[in-house]
Amino acid sequence: MWQSASLLLAYPDERLTERLKLVEELMIPIPEPQAKLLGRTVAALAAIDPITAAADYVETFDMRRRSTMYLTYWTSGDTRNRGGEMHAFAQAYRAAGVPPPTDEAPDHLPVVLEFAATVDPVVGRRLLVEHRMPIDVVRDALTDRESPYAHAVAAVCLTLPAATDQEMLRAQRLAQAGPPAESVGLQPFTLTVPPRRSEGDG
């Protein structure tokens, strides 16, 4: 399930059609609730051309802070503490026997999902559970925007322990107030999922 979600939430590059076909194959053994949600994202992406899909992705995830998939952004914002949290992700990858990503940040949700699906499901699940609140914030932001990506994130949420009332309240407050603010330079990292593109990329 996590591999399918990772592929759907990655930047829709020239291999999008190929990835959608792979997701359809991977969905066969997935339980119906998650598979149904993933299928909605597949159908929406298959219905638009790659250029439109890429533009929508940039608008959704790069231009809107509330739907960013960089998980540590929600816990530390652009502060010095974020570097330490991203380092913890990189260390988890190294401990599992794989190098940290080089073209995308290690806390990017599609990267974490790919790690959980293909490298270490126990450690990957722990990382996802520890960042359940940011994932909920992203899901809600995408739902409010009626984004097709909301279904894929919702499918991920179904694989994690249900959020408590306190966690849901914290997520609502975080979505309203935003993360801590303190600009610092951060060097990006990547695994094999396509990295997101900035607005200036072609």
Coordinates of C-alpha atoms in Angstrom, one line a residue:
M1 CA 0.0 0.0 0.0
W2 CA 2.7 2.4 1.0
Q3 CA 4.6 1.8 -2.3
S4 CA 1.4 2.7 -4.3
A5 CA 0.9 5.9 -2.3
S6 CA 4.5 6.8 -2.7
L7 CA 4.3 6.5 -6.5
L8 CA 1.0 8.5 -6.6
L9 CA 2.3 11.3 -4.4
A10 CA 5.6 11.7 -6.3
Y11 CA 6.1 14.4 -8.9
P12 CA 4.3 13.5 -12.1
D13 CA 7.2 13.3 -14.5
E14 CA 7.3 11.8 -18.0
R15 CA 6.9 8.3 -16.5
L16 CA 3.6 9.1 -14.9
T17 CA 1.6 6.8 -17.2
E18 CA 4.0 3.9 -16.5
R19 CA 3.7 4.5 -12.7
L20 CA 0.0 4.6 -12.8
K21 CA -0.1 1.2 -14.5
L22 CA 2.3 -0.1 -11.8
V23 CA 0.1 1.2 -9.1
E24 CA -2.9 -0.6 -10.6
E25 CA -0.9 -3.8 -10.4
L26 CA 0.2 -3.2 -6.9
M27 CA -3.4 -2.4 -5.8
I28 CA -4.6 -5.9 -6.5
P29 CA -3.9 -7.4 -3.0
I30 CA -4.6 -4.1 -1.1
P31 CA -7.7 -4.1 1.1
E32 CA -10.7 -2.4 -0.4
P33 CA -10.9 0.8 1.7
Q34 CA -7.3 1.7 0.8
A35 CA -7.5 0.4 -2.8
K36 CA -10.7 2.4 -3.4
L37 CA -9.0 5.6 -2.3
L38 CA -5.8 5.0 -4.3
G39 CA -8.0 4.2 -7.3
R40 CA -9.6 7.6 -7.1
T41 CA -6.2 9.3 -7.3
V42 CA -5.1 7.0 -10.2
A43 CA -8.3 7.8 -12.1
A44 CA -7.9 11.5 -11.6
L45 CA -4.3 11.5 -12.7
A46 CA -5.0 9.3 -15.7
A47 CA -7.7 11.7 -16.9
I48 CA -5.4 14.7 -17.3
D49 CA -2.3 15.2 -19.5
P50 CA 1.2 15.1 -18.0
I51 CA 1.8 18.9 -18.4
T52 CA -1.4 19.7 -16.5
A53 CA -0.6 17.1 -13.9
A54 CA 2.8 18.6 -13.3
A55 CA 1.4 22.2 -13.1
D56 CA -1.2 21.1 -10.6
Y57 CA 1.4 19.3 -8.5
V58 CA 3.5 22.4 -8.3
E59 CA 0.5 24.5 -7.4
T60 CA -0.7 22.1 -4.8
F61 CA 2.5 21.2 -3.0
D62 CA 5.1 23.9 -3.8
M63 CA 3.0 27.0 -3.7
R64 CA 0.8 26.2 -0.8
R65 CA 2.4 25.9 2.6
R66 CA -0.5 24.1 4.2
S67 CA -0.2 21.1 1.9
T68 CA 3.6 20.7 2.0
M69 CA 4.7 17.0 2.3
Y70 CA 7.9 17.8 4.2
L71 CA 6.9 16.3 7.5
T72 CA 9.5 18.1 9.7
Y73 CA 8.3 21.4 8.4
W74 CA 5.1 20.9 10.5
T75 CA 7.0 20.1 13.7
S76 CA 9.9 22.6 13.4
G77 CA 9.1 25.0 10.5
D78 CA 12.1 26.6 9.0
T79 CA 14.1 26.6 12.2
R80 CA 17.4 25.2 13.3
N81 CA 15.6 22.4 15.0
R82 CA 14.4 21.1 11.7
G83 CA 18.0 20.2 10.7
G84 CA 18.2 17.8 13.6
E85 CA 14.9 16.2 12.8
M86 CA 15.8 15.7 9.2
H87 CA 19.1 14.2 10.4
A88 CA 17.1 11.7 12.4
F89 CA 15.4 10.5 9.2
A90 CA 18.7 10.2 7.4
Q91 CA 20.1 8.2 10.3
A92 CA 17.1 5.9 10.2
Y93 CA 17.8 5.2 6.6
R94 CA 21.5 4.5 7.2
A95 CA 20.7 2.2 10.1
A96 CA 18.5 0.2 7.7
G97 CA 21.4 -0.1 5.3
V98 CA 20.5 2.4 2.7
P99 CA 22.0 5.9 2.0
P100 CA 20.0 9.0 2.7
P101 CA 18.3 10.4 -0.4
T102 CA 20.3 12.9 -2.5
D103 CA 17.7 14.7 -4.7
E104 CA 14.8 15.1 -2.2
A105 CA 14.6 15.7 1.6
P106 CA 14.5 12.6 3.7
D107 CA 11.3 13.7 5.4
H108 CA 9.4 14.1 2.2
L109 CA 6.3 11.9 2.6
P110 CA 6.7 9.9 -0.7
V111 CA 10.3 9.2 0.2
V112 CA 9.3 8.0 3.7
L113 CA 6.6 5.8 2.2
E114 CA 9.0 4.3 -0.3
F115 CA 11.4 3.5 2.5
A116 CA 8.7 1.9 4.6
A117 CA 7.5 -0.2 1.6
T118 CA 10.8 -1.3 0.2
V119 CA 13.5 -1.1 2.9
D120 CA 12.3 -1.4 6.5
P121 CA 8.5 -1.5 7.2
V122 CA 9.0 -1.5 11.0
V123 CA 11.2 1.6 11.1
G124 CA 9.2 3.2 8.3
R125 CA 6.0 2.7 10.1
R126 CA 7.5 4.2 13.2
L127 CA 8.5 7.3 11.3
L128 CA 5.0 7.6 9.8
V129 CA 3.3 7.1 13.2
E130 CA 5.5 9.7 14.8
H131 CA 4.5 12.2 12.1
R132 CA 0.8 11.2 12.0
M133 CA -0.3 14.7 12.9
P134 CA 1.5 16.4 10.0
I135 CA 0.1 13.8 7.6
D136 CA -3.4 14.5 8.9
V137 CA -2.8 18.2 8.3
V138 CA -1.8 17.6 4.7
R139 CA -4.8 15.3 4.2
D140 CA -7.2 17.9 5.5
A141 CA -5.6 20.6 3.4
L142 CA -5.8 18.5 0.2
T143 CA -9.4 17.6 1.0
D144 CA -10.4 21.2 1.5
R145 CA -8.9 21.9 -1.9
E146 CA -10.7 18.9 -3.5
S147 CA -7.3 17.6 -4.7
P148 CA -7.2 14.1 -6.1
Y149 CA -4.0 13.6 -4.0
A150 CA -6.2 13.7 -0.8
H151 CA -7.4 10.2 -1.5
A152 CA -3.9 8.8 -1.6
V153 CA -2.9 10.5 1.7
A154 CA -6.2 9.3 3.3
A155 CA -5.3 5.8 2.3
V156 CA -2.0 6.2 4.1
C157 CA -3.8 7.4 7.2
L158 CA -5.9 4.2 7.2
T159 CA -2.8 2.2 7.7
L160 CA -1.8 4.1 10.8
P161 CA -3.3 4.0 14.3
A162 CA -6.4 6.2 14.6
A163 CA -5.6 9.7 15.8
T164 CA -6.8 10.6 19.3
D165 CA -9.0 13.5 20.0
Q166 CA -6.1 15.4 21.4
E167 CA -4.0 14.7 18.3
M168 CA -6.8 15.9 16.1
L169 CA -7.1 19.1 18.1
R170 CA -3.4 19.6 17.8
A171 CA -3.6 19.1 14.1
Q172 CA -6.3 21.6 13.7
R173 CA -4.4 24.2 15.7
L174 CA -1.2 23.5 13.7
A175 CA -3.1 23.9 10.4
Q176 CA -4.5 27.3 11.6
A177 CA -1.3 28.7 13.2
G178 CA 1.3 27.1 11.0
P179 CA 4.7 25.8 12.0
P180 CA 7.4 27.8 13.9
A181 CA 9.2 30.4 11.8
E182 CA 13.0 31.0 11.6
S183 CA 14.5 30.8 8.1
V184 CA 17.6 28.6 7.7
G185 CA 19.2 27.0 4.7
L186 CA 18.5 23.3 4.3
Q187 CA 20.3 21.0 1.8
P188 CA 17.9 18.6 0.0
F189 CA 18.4 14.9 -0.2
T190 CA 16.4 11.6 -2.6
L191 CA 15.5 8.0 -3.0
T192 CA 14.0 6.7 -6.3
V193 CA 10.7 8.6 -6.3
P194 CA 10.8 11.6 -8.7
P195 CA 11.7 14.8 -6.8
R196 CA 9.3 17.6 -6.7
R197 CA 10.0 20.5 -9.1
S198 CA 10.1 24.1 -8.1
E199 CA 8.1 26.8 -9.9
G200 CA 11.1 27.7 -12.0
D201 CA 11.7 24.2 -13.3
G202 CA 10.7 23.5 -16.9

